[in-house]
XYZ file of C-alpha atoms in Angstrom:
686
model
C 29.875 24.403 11.942
C 29.785 25.560 15.565
C 32.735 24.442 17.624
C 32.170 21.892 20.368
C 31.754 23.708 23.661
C 29.940 23.509 26.955
C 27.198 25.890 25.756
C 24.235 25.518 23.403
C 26.441 23.984 20.714
C 27.407 21.124 23.025
C 23.738 20.602 23.921
C 22.831 20.520 20.237
C 25.585 18.018 19.471
C 24.096 15.705 22.107
C 21.014 15.218 19.888
C 20.212 12.298 17.577
C 17.219 11.925 15.284
C 16.025 8.592 13.951
C 13.030 7.505 11.840
C 11.923 3.878 12.062
C 10.701 2.921 8.576
C 9.945 -0.297 6.745
C 7.210 -2.822 6.129
C 4.206 -3.535 8.334
C 4.774 -6.288 10.919
C 8.534 -5.683 11.005
C 8.113 -4.574 14.628
C 8.794 -0.822 14.429
C 6.272 0.152 17.099
C 7.381 -2.629 19.468
C 10.987 -1.562 18.875
C 10.134 2.029 19.779
C 8.510 0.787 23.006
C 11.601 -1.259 23.858
C 13.893 1.751 23.323
C 11.658 3.998 25.432
C 11.479 1.436 28.228
C 15.203 0.632 28.218
C 16.112 4.328 28.396
C 13.721 4.924 31.302
C 11.395 7.206 29.306
C 8.503 4.862 30.226
C 8.172 2.427 33.093
C 7.046 -0.572 31.078
C 6.770 -1.323 27.393
C 3.249 -1.139 25.997
C 1.585 -3.749 23.836
C 0.038 -3.417 20.368
C -2.478 -6.111 21.253
C -3.588 -4.229 24.384
C -3.535 -0.871 22.593
C -1.129 0.582 25.157
C 1.855 1.690 23.056
C 3.071 5.277 23.133
C 3.122 5.735 19.361
C -0.138 4.031 18.312
C -2.392 6.290 20.362
C -5.120 6.920 17.774
C -8.286 4.880 18.555
C -8.462 3.608 14.973
C -4.813 2.488 15.143
C -5.487 0.648 18.374
C -8.511 -1.104 16.953
C -6.752 -2.104 13.713
C -3.465 -2.898 15.542
C -1.477 -1.104 12.844
C 0.322 2.239 12.757
C -1.541 4.679 10.527
C 0.257 7.905 11.456
C 3.822 9.023 12.024
C 4.308 9.391 15.773
C 7.051 11.415 17.467
C 8.725 10.400 20.741
C 11.873 11.324 22.638
C 14.167 9.679 25.160
C 17.557 10.193 26.792
C 20.505 7.827 26.875
C 24.057 8.489 28.041
C 23.403 12.207 28.197
C 22.054 12.346 24.643
C 18.516 13.320 23.632
C 17.135 10.987 20.961
C 14.156 12.033 18.848
C 12.393 8.963 17.487
C 9.741 8.900 14.731
C 7.715 5.698 14.333
C 6.092 5.448 10.893
C 3.385 3.299 9.278
C 4.566 0.383 7.194
C 1.680 0.144 4.729
C 2.149 1.581 1.225
C -1.228 3.328 1.574
C 0.285 5.579 4.249
C 3.383 6.909 2.510
C 1.955 10.387 3.103
C 2.837 9.819 6.764
C 6.080 7.850 6.328
C 7.941 9.932 3.751
C 7.743 13.321 5.532
C 9.378 11.734 8.597
C 12.568 11.490 6.525
C 12.659 15.307 6.374
C 12.976 15.502 10.164
C 15.880 13.158 10.866
C 19.570 12.576 10.234
C 19.225 8.781 10.076
C 16.657 6.479 8.472
C 16.515 3.087 10.195
C 14.997 0.477 7.892
C 13.505 -2.205 10.145
C 13.460 -5.745 8.719
C 11.722 -8.814 10.118
C 14.285 -11.613 10.582
C 11.618 -14.191 9.741
C 10.254 -12.638 6.535
C 13.246 -10.709 5.192
C 13.260 -7.774 2.769
C 9.791 -6.609 1.746
C 8.749 -4.015 -0.868
C 8.230 -1.205 1.650
C 11.792 -1.638 2.951
C 13.123 -1.330 -0.598
C 11.053 1.764 -1.233
C 12.035 3.527 2.001
C 15.727 2.755 1.468
C 15.417 4.307 -1.995
C 13.720 7.437 -0.641
C 16.246 7.813 2.188
C 19.121 7.530 -0.287
C 17.541 10.165 -2.538
C 17.467 12.578 0.440
C 21.132 11.783 1.277
C 20.327 10.562 4.779
C 22.545 8.326 6.845
C 20.961 4.864 6.675
C 21.057 1.810 8.870
C 19.233 -1.520 8.885
C 17.768 -2.964 12.083
C 17.014 -6.676 11.854
C 14.273 -7.296 14.409
C 12.721 -10.501 15.793
C 16.004 -12.436 15.705
C 14.613 -14.940 18.205
C 11.277 -15.467 16.438
C 10.210 -18.828 15.072
C 11.532 -19.151 11.537
C 14.074 -16.348 11.965
C 17.093 -16.646 9.676
C 19.550 -13.845 10.566
C 22.294 -15.180 8.285
C 19.932 -15.494 5.337
C 18.450 -12.051 5.972
C 21.914 -10.455 6.157
C 22.757 -12.001 2.790
C 19.457 -10.756 1.413
C 20.132 -7.241 2.754
C 23.537 -7.149 1.089
C 22.061 -8.414 -2.179
C 19.252 -5.832 -2.131
C 21.046 -2.789 -0.677
C 24.713 -3.437 -1.468
C 27.876 -4.868 0.066
C 28.239 -1.674 2.106
C 25.637 -3.142 4.506
C 27.830 -4.551 7.284
C 26.860 -5.693 10.790
C 27.869 -3.656 13.850
C 26.852 -6.582 16.016
C 25.957 -10.218 15.508
C 23.254 -12.421 17.057
C 24.365 -15.120 19.479
C 22.836 -17.889 21.583
C 19.946 -18.360 19.177
C 19.072 -14.667 19.228
C 19.088 -14.365 23.009
C 21.863 -11.737 22.874
C 24.121 -9.868 20.455
C 27.905 -9.500 20.240
C 29.557 -6.202 19.268
C 31.897 -6.447 16.284
C 32.940 -2.805 15.829
C 34.816 -2.086 19.062
C 35.328 -5.788 19.787
C 37.191 -8.328 17.624
C 37.207 -11.389 19.846
C 34.823 -14.293 20.206
C 32.205 -15.936 18.055
C 28.520 -15.594 17.225
C 25.674 -17.453 15.552
C 26.958 -15.979 12.265
C 30.593 -16.987 12.736
C 33.792 -15.405 14.070
C 33.557 -11.828 15.328
C 37.018 -10.997 13.984
C 35.959 -11.386 10.343
C 33.006 -9.022 10.798
C 35.229 -6.553 12.681
C 37.821 -6.506 9.900
C 35.164 -6.006 7.206
C 33.771 -3.013 9.116
C 37.118 -1.361 9.750
C 38.251 -1.851 6.162
C 35.009 -0.305 4.888
C 35.336 2.738 7.156
C 39.048 3.466 6.598
C 38.560 3.425 2.819
C 37.251 7.018 2.988
C 40.461 8.323 4.615
C 43.852 7.671 2.973
C 45.785 8.225 6.230
C 43.814 5.485 7.997
C 44.245 3.179 5.017
C 48.025 3.491 5.351
C 47.875 2.823 9.098
C 45.617 -0.163 8.595
C 47.956 -1.668 6.007
C 50.978 -1.124 8.237
C 49.501 -2.168 11.599
C 46.841 -4.695 10.562
C 44.098 -2.925 12.566
C 42.983 0.495 13.771
C 41.406 1.251 17.139
C 37.693 1.715 16.386
C 37.571 4.524 18.949
C 39.692 6.632 16.583
C 37.379 6.154 13.620
C 34.644 8.643 14.518
C 35.398 11.124 11.720
C 35.800 8.595 8.880
C 32.780 6.674 10.176
C 30.593 9.798 9.939
C 31.943 10.463 6.457
C 31.168 6.890 5.422
C 27.601 7.282 6.757
C 27.132 10.622 4.973
C 28.357 9.212 1.674
C 26.434 5.940 1.959
C 29.763 4.090 1.931
C 28.622 2.253 5.057
C 25.102 1.152 5.963
C 25.397 -0.436 9.406
C 23.247 -3.428 10.327
C 22.148 -4.090 13.926
C 20.370 -7.184 15.227
C 17.699 -6.950 17.952
C 14.668 -8.597 19.461
C 12.293 -5.893 20.613
C 10.121 -8.478 22.392
C 12.875 -10.004 24.534
C 15.093 -6.915 24.717
C 18.091 -8.607 23.105
C 20.286 -5.993 21.462
C 18.210 -3.002 22.662
C 20.846 -1.616 25.047
C 23.467 -2.117 22.352
C 21.273 -0.315 19.805
C 20.958 2.682 22.147
C 24.750 2.776 22.422
C 25.082 2.628 18.634
C 22.650 5.549 18.230
C 24.585 7.685 20.709
C 28.163 6.702 19.830
C 28.043 6.144 16.083
C 25.094 7.872 14.405
C 25.506 11.488 13.215
C 24.459 14.502 15.244
C 22.967 17.577 13.492
C 26.436 19.020 12.799
C 27.719 15.832 11.141
C 24.928 14.872 8.733
C 24.340 16.026 5.187
C 22.480 19.364 5.240
C 18.804 19.397 4.214
C 17.980 20.366 0.626
C 16.729 23.921 1.194
C 16.076 26.095 -1.864
C 15.496 29.819 -2.361
C 13.049 30.767 -5.098
C 10.819 28.684 -7.327
C 11.238 26.453 -10.356
C 14.342 26.516 -12.489
C 15.471 29.764 -10.868
C 15.645 28.193 -7.388
C 19.092 28.191 -5.824
C 20.369 25.937 -3.005
C 20.613 27.351 0.509
C 22.742 25.718 3.196
C 21.087 25.625 6.592
C 23.839 25.768 9.224
C 23.069 23.906 12.486
C 24.104 26.857 14.651
C 21.885 27.929 17.572
C 23.061 31.537 17.229
C 21.839 32.089 13.650
C 18.371 33.118 12.465
C 15.694 30.424 12.592
C 14.928 27.920 9.835
C 12.494 25.172 10.797
C 10.449 22.827 8.628
C 6.892 21.623 9.349
C 6.867 17.943 8.366
C 3.539 16.982 9.941
C 0.248 18.681 10.764
C -2.575 17.261 12.854
C -6.006 18.830 13.140
C -7.997 17.850 16.220
C -11.663 18.958 16.227
C -11.365 19.858 19.923
C -7.720 20.920 20.419
C -7.139 22.607 17.052
C -4.183 22.506 14.693
C -0.779 21.192 15.780
C 2.283 21.821 13.631
C 5.188 19.421 14.213
C 8.524 20.812 13.066
C 12.221 20.082 12.899
C 14.562 22.956 13.770
C 17.459 23.106 11.300
C 19.021 26.460 12.204
C 18.756 28.941 15.061
C 16.901 28.611 18.358
C 13.126 28.608 18.810
C 11.894 29.703 22.231
C 8.600 30.484 23.857
C 7.623 33.984 22.724
C 9.626 33.682 19.465
C 8.077 35.638 16.597
C 8.010 33.391 13.513
C 6.768 33.768 9.968
C 5.074 30.961 8.016
C 6.676 30.873 4.565
C 6.086 34.142 2.735
C 3.377 35.226 5.181
C 3.543 38.879 6.098
C 2.246 38.557 9.657
C 4.306 36.658 12.258
C 2.827 34.497 14.980
C 4.025 34.314 18.561
C 5.102 30.925 19.903
C 2.929 30.719 22.994
C 3.829 27.154 23.922
C 6.550 24.854 22.647
C 6.176 21.097 23.062
C 8.178 17.946 22.671
C 5.885 15.049 21.896
C 5.663 11.684 23.585
C 3.032 10.097 21.401
C -0.208 11.851 22.314
C 1.335 13.624 25.328
C 2.740 17.151 25.044
C 5.775 17.975 27.166
C 6.335 21.728 27.350
C 9.917 22.923 26.795
C 11.547 26.345 26.937
C 13.547 26.142 23.717
C 14.424 24.005 20.701
C 17.875 23.874 19.101
C 18.988 22.589 15.673
C 18.170 18.884 15.617
C 15.171 19.153 17.944
C 11.694 18.031 16.892
C 8.993 20.098 18.582
C 5.407 21.222 18.065
C 3.447 24.463 18.171
C -0.308 24.584 18.659
C -3.221 26.697 17.437
C -1.442 28.461 14.577
C -4.079 28.494 11.831
C -1.706 29.592 9.047
C 0.700 26.734 9.621
C 0.608 23.974 7.011
C 2.459 20.876 5.884
C 5.861 21.591 4.293
C 5.924 25.186 5.583
C 9.265 26.736 6.498
C 9.132 28.787 9.708
C 11.655 31.605 10.021
C 12.284 34.857 11.851
C 14.046 36.848 9.101
C 12.387 38.638 6.179
C 15.056 37.479 3.730
C 13.919 33.869 4.233
C 10.411 34.458 2.822
C 11.028 32.253 -0.219
C 12.984 29.430 1.421
C 11.544 25.930 1.063
C 12.699 22.337 1.050
C 13.088 20.467 -2.225
C 9.741 18.686 -2.624
C 9.394 15.012 -1.805
C 8.439 12.691 -4.628
C 5.072 11.533 -3.263
C 3.125 8.862 -5.152
C 0.107 10.353 -6.899
C -3.231 9.274 -5.376
C -5.366 7.647 -8.086
C -7.712 5.398 -6.069
C -10.972 7.377 -6.133
C -14.246 7.246 -4.228
C -17.330 9.400 -4.803
C -18.569 10.823 -1.523
C -21.606 12.835 -0.439
C -23.181 13.733 2.913
C -26.094 11.646 4.142
C -27.968 14.799 5.163
C -28.920 17.246 2.460
C -27.399 20.655 3.108
C -24.216 19.351 4.767
C -22.079 19.761 1.651
C -20.193 22.801 2.960
C -19.377 21.107 6.283
C -18.201 18.002 4.424
C -15.764 20.084 2.367
C -14.454 21.764 5.528
C -13.801 18.419 7.235
C -12.225 16.889 4.141
C -9.985 19.956 3.932
C -8.706 19.265 7.449
C -8.009 15.612 6.634
C -6.155 16.582 3.455
C -4.050 19.014 5.526
C -2.839 16.039 7.574
C -1.946 13.796 4.635
C -0.219 14.993 1.447
C -1.298 11.798 -0.313
C -5.012 12.580 -0.044
C -6.723 14.723 -2.670
C -10.301 15.981 -3.004
C -11.890 17.475 -6.088
C -15.287 18.243 -7.524
C -15.742 16.693 -10.967
C -18.079 18.939 -12.905
C -18.604 16.367 -15.664
C -20.310 13.950 -13.259
C -21.239 16.471 -10.522
C -19.452 14.368 -7.915
C -17.067 15.048 -5.067
C -14.217 12.540 -5.415
C -11.654 11.806 -2.720
C -8.458 10.187 -3.995
C -6.036 8.104 -1.933
C -3.261 5.557 -2.386
C -5.457 2.510 -1.937
C -8.623 0.989 -0.518
C -7.305 0.911 3.071
C -6.214 4.541 2.848
C -9.755 5.626 1.946
C -11.356 3.272 4.466
C -9.367 4.915 7.260
C -10.418 8.350 5.985
C -14.079 7.313 6.156
C -13.604 5.986 9.680
C -12.052 9.300 10.739
C -15.025 11.147 9.273
C -17.390 8.975 11.266
C -15.502 8.561 14.554
C -13.555 11.807 14.937
C -15.907 14.284 13.275
C -19.213 12.413 13.764
C -20.049 12.986 10.109
C -21.953 10.399 8.070
C -21.467 10.048 4.321
C -22.485 7.734 1.519
C -19.961 6.496 -1.005
C -19.865 4.778 -4.367
C -17.335 4.178 -7.119
C -16.837 7.333 -9.200
C -18.871 7.538 -12.373
C -16.956 7.279 -15.601
C -17.125 10.641 -17.387
C -18.495 9.316 -20.675
C -19.400 11.707 -23.494
C -21.650 11.566 -26.572
C -20.957 12.868 -30.053
C -22.000 12.377 -33.672
C -20.075 10.919 -36.603
C -22.101 12.165 -39.601
C -23.968 15.335 -40.620
C -27.758 15.319 -40.258
C -30.742 17.622 -40.161
C -33.447 18.085 -37.572
C -36.814 19.841 -37.483
C -39.462 20.386 -34.859
C -42.638 22.467 -34.666
C -43.767 23.259 -31.134
C -47.418 24.278 -30.970
C -49.456 24.466 -27.809
C -52.921 25.978 -27.325
C -54.445 26.021 -23.848
C -57.393 28.375 -24.114
C -55.492 31.593 -23.564
C -52.249 32.664 -25.216
C -50.611 29.755 -27.017
C -47.033 28.730 -27.702
C -45.542 28.441 -31.169
C -42.048 27.967 -32.513
C -40.589 26.040 -35.411
C -36.892 25.309 -35.936
C -34.864 23.779 -38.784
C -31.217 22.982 -38.045
C -28.373 20.813 -39.201
C -25.514 19.317 -37.228
C -21.957 18.387 -38.194
C -19.274 16.468 -36.291
C -16.203 18.437 -35.179
C -12.691 17.233 -34.490
C -12.202 15.433 -31.174
C -11.735 18.014 -28.440
C -13.119 20.932 -30.497
C -16.111 21.386 -28.190
C -19.324 23.015 -29.445
C -20.213 25.632 -32.021
C -23.584 27.324 -32.511
C -24.150 29.139 -35.806
C -27.095 31.391 -36.738
C -27.774 31.302 -40.515
C -31.413 32.366 -40.353
C -32.290 34.818 -43.111
C -35.385 36.899 -43.741
C -36.500 36.948 -40.107
C -38.206 33.564 -40.222
C -36.998 33.274 -36.620
C -36.801 36.776 -35.113
C -33.385 37.600 -33.612
C -34.718 37.839 -30.064
C -35.629 34.112 -30.165
C -32.242 32.792 -31.399
C -30.798 32.713 -27.827
C -33.795 30.628 -26.779
C -33.059 28.135 -29.584
C -29.436 27.946 -28.393
C -30.631 27.428 -24.830
C -32.705 24.422 -25.915
C -29.740 22.988 -27.800
C -27.470 23.450 -24.792
C -29.936 21.579 -22.580
C -29.280 18.523 -24.745
C -25.528 19.148 -24.570
C -25.726 18.841 -20.786
C -28.327 16.069 -20.448
C -27.268 13.889 -23.367
C -29.273 12.462 -26.220
C -28.775 8.687 -26.299
C -27.184 7.599 -23.002
C -27.487 10.557 -20.644
C -23.945 11.926 -21.026
C -22.847 15.393 -22.234
C -22.702 15.913 -25.996
C -19.397 17.251 -27.341
C -17.586 18.050 -30.579
C -20.584 19.131 -32.630
C -21.564 22.178 -34.690
C -25.229 23.208 -34.765
C -26.401 25.473 -37.572
C -29.901 26.975 -37.295
C -30.971 28.004 -40.803
C -34.774 28.323 -40.919
C -37.983 28.304 -38.953
C -41.317 29.948 -38.429
C -42.840 32.167 -35.783
C -46.232 33.567 -34.797
C -46.689 37.232 -34.048
C -48.732 36.485 -30.910
C -47.942 32.957 -29.726
C -44.161 32.818 -30.250
C -42.252 32.918 -26.948
C -38.800 32.002 -25.653
C -40.083 28.778 -24.108
C -41.569 27.682 -27.423
C -38.332 28.171 -29.357
C -36.254 26.576 -26.561
C -38.482 23.493 -26.776
C -38.365 23.453 -30.581
C -34.573 23.847 -30.573
C -34.111 21.028 -28.064
C -36.324 18.563 -29.940
C -34.938 19.483 -33.369
C -31.419 18.844 -32.027
C -32.483 15.485 -30.585
C -34.000 14.484 -33.916
C -30.833 15.432 -35.789
C -28.619 13.463 -33.402
C -30.641 10.296 -33.953
C -29.823 10.485 -37.685
C -26.148 11.490 -37.236
C -24.789 8.080 -36.215
C -24.319 9.030 -32.556
C -21.665 7.293 -30.467
C -20.629 7.224 -26.821
C -17.043 8.269 -26.041
C -15.004 7.025 -23.102
C -11.975 8.622 -21.425
C -8.669 6.952 -22.233
C -5.836 7.616 -19.791
C -2.079 7.612 -20.104
C -0.864 5.062 -17.566
C 2.670 4.738 -16.211
C 3.380 1.575 -14.231
C 6.513 0.903 -12.182
C 6.928 -2.815 -11.509
C 9.743 -5.289 -10.775
C 11.242 -6.715 -13.938
C 10.011 -10.235 -13.191
C 6.398 -9.007 -13.455
C 6.656 -7.170 -16.798
C 4.992 -9.980 -18.756
C 2.019 -10.202 -16.406
C 1.539 -6.422 -16.322
C 1.668 -5.924 -20.079
C -0.621 -8.914 -20.692
C -3.133 -7.589 -18.183
C -3.165 -4.146 -19.799
C -3.719 -5.705 -23.227
C -6.559 -7.826 -21.879
C -8.211 -4.653 -20.576
C -8.249 -3.000 -24.027
C -5.007 -1.211 -23.218
C -2.126 -0.378 -25.536
C 1.452 -0.621 -24.261
C 3.467 2.153 -25.929
C 6.881 1.562 -24.398
C 9.028 0.214 -21.581
C 12.250 1.403 -19.981
C 14.519 0.253 -17.180
C 14.910 2.121 -13.892
C 17.174 1.564 -10.915
C 16.828 -1.427 -8.620
C 15.429 -3.889 -11.148
C 12.321 -1.792 -11.769
C 10.729 -1.526 -15.214
C 8.638 1.485 -16.247
C 5.744 0.536 -18.515
C 3.871 3.247 -20.398
C 0.586 2.758 -22.163
C -2.976 3.864 -22.741
C -6.055 2.190 -21.314
C -9.761 3.069 -20.987
C -10.566 4.547 -17.587
C -13.445 2.107 -17.152
C -10.967 -0.795 -17.045
C -9.077 0.553 -14.008
C -11.711 0.252 -11.294
C -9.763 -2.429 -9.396
C -6.359 -1.949 -10.979
C -4.326 -1.437 -7.796
C -5.553 -4.764 -6.436
C -4.648 -6.515 -9.683
C -1.261 -4.789 -9.762
C -0.555 -5.813 -6.161
C -1.326 -9.423 -7.023
C 0.932 -9.373 -10.100
C 3.870 -7.654 -8.374
C 3.660 -8.934 -4.772
C 2.676 -5.431 -3.686
C 5.659 -3.752 -5.351
C 3.853 -2.134 -8.284
C 2.613 1.442 -8.428
C 1.046 3.515 -11.158
C -0.066 6.990 -12.142
C -2.667 8.088 -14.670
C -3.519 11.242 -16.577
C -6.305 11.866 -19.076
C -5.072 11.335 -22.637
C -8.103 11.577 -24.938
C -11.612 10.299 -25.652
C -12.476 7.561 -28.097
C -15.548 5.508 -29.001
C -16.650 2.709 -26.708
C -17.169 -0.789 -28.177
C -20.674 -1.302 -29.670
C -21.700 -3.713 -26.909
C -20.773 -1.175 -24.246
C -22.732 1.530 -26.074
C -25.835 -0.650 -26.227
C -25.522 -1.365 -22.515
C -25.181 2.328 -21.615
C -28.128 3.274 -23.837
C -30.242 0.549 -22.251
C -29.415 1.762 -18.730
C -30.348 5.303 -19.755
C -33.686 4.133 -21.139
C -34.456 2.311 -17.866
C -33.626 5.457 -15.851
C -35.902 7.535 -18.075
C -38.780 5.099 -17.616
C -38.301 5.081 -13.853
């Protein structure tokens, strides 16, 4: 670590980074406004209702009155620069919230004093712990109607552990807070300050044997001497401090700023980020040293693509110094780019700066090669450096999408590509089986916001519908088919006759075409035409309009005419002979069955398993995970999952999540097959 000095190292050590995470309506954005206003970064705190906050600057955010994007801000207090990241609280926007953890030393889980611990707070605490961040809990709205600070503190300790101890306590009904780390005298709404002070000191000194001895001998230790063991306790998760505030009234805001500056880790004191060199099992850990004099390592944790301004890469510097005119490489790219402008962000405003040191969060603009999760560096040996990947939830909520105007398909893909660049929890694919473009997100709201961005930001209109289920058709018995195609229209006629038989193949075997014609009854040059006719049925379907799979077709006889036989005649004969054979081969419709993995709180296991069984699912096993979570594995038809996230939310109070992967195909129930065949017949008649 660099020694403390009056140079760049001292400037770097006067940096703090903090991500505000937690559930919607916990007051993260209002808290950010209060911190900015109290520090003098803004003249007056903005309002979510008026759409005037620094962080919620997107027009859609302002209209919905909810954060939808991670927003970066900065402020100064007591000579220290504080980088603040405000994150969305909805589970649909984890693609914005989780990457913010890669940019900071401390994750601040914000909890509403009136509603207590919610699922998003649990999830973000879990993620922050997995990345070995210092963690703190900020209990907001302590003066709100229905607030129960004592009850919420007990709930926090039950959910997150007894290492969650208050640094201050609410007093006068939440009108102010009382310090209990440096101060041991007085009382509060939660009881005597001395008891809270002793609990804190005892927790901190436990990590240092010398302080334990002093504490036992003297009965107390001056909190001002506990900086080193405090930082160790934060690094190890041995202490998770709790602070009480009211962002609306300002109670506890000045004290929170002091806590951030005096007690939270600077870039030299926190656990190093999980950089790796190489890929897969061969990857080896690399320690990024927060030293301004070393070569540059910076991580791009957010990308925004503005149709008018261009691409903006937002990055955290972990090692070295980035300046204007720096030459940086993007990952293993061979061509460096020149940093033309370097910005610190204040919501939507860009404040140009000359340099960025380890700990700083800055942005570079108009670098087309930059992308989410890229590592920027200035040394060739760092080509293969990357951060250990975050464990993002897999997007499974799908929506079929197509442009309203014919011919706009290419532009739609370009725009969707830009939106996917901004959010690692969005995915777009073309499904050949149904010839649809499907966009996948984490939930209905996630996709609704994407559609609004398409319309409002890019002025692009689309139509949407639920994705089609990729049904298939097959046969279950051997059968034979025959068709003679004969057409005479005055001039040259058409003639072709085909005899064939079909046989079912094992599930997943695909299609086989066999030529057993002997004696030239069908000349060799017409066999490809017969196969072409058969393949037309494979694509278009025979009974319900879905592709035919797992069948062998054997052409064994036929007739031809020396003048009238043509490719088109044998293609038609092959197609109709195949259709005739399928009708006699006990055809069935197959449906995709997916492997489903559900994570749900243990109290909901009965409801979840019962629901899966009611939807023709099969539960194949359960196992316990950390934090009272049960993992349920099973198989269920894809057609039964159209509204599954909504059902899961209802059964688990929003705490459940799931992933799916195609397992196999199996026959649909007879009633479903009749329904699909009837719909196909209606479409044909229309």
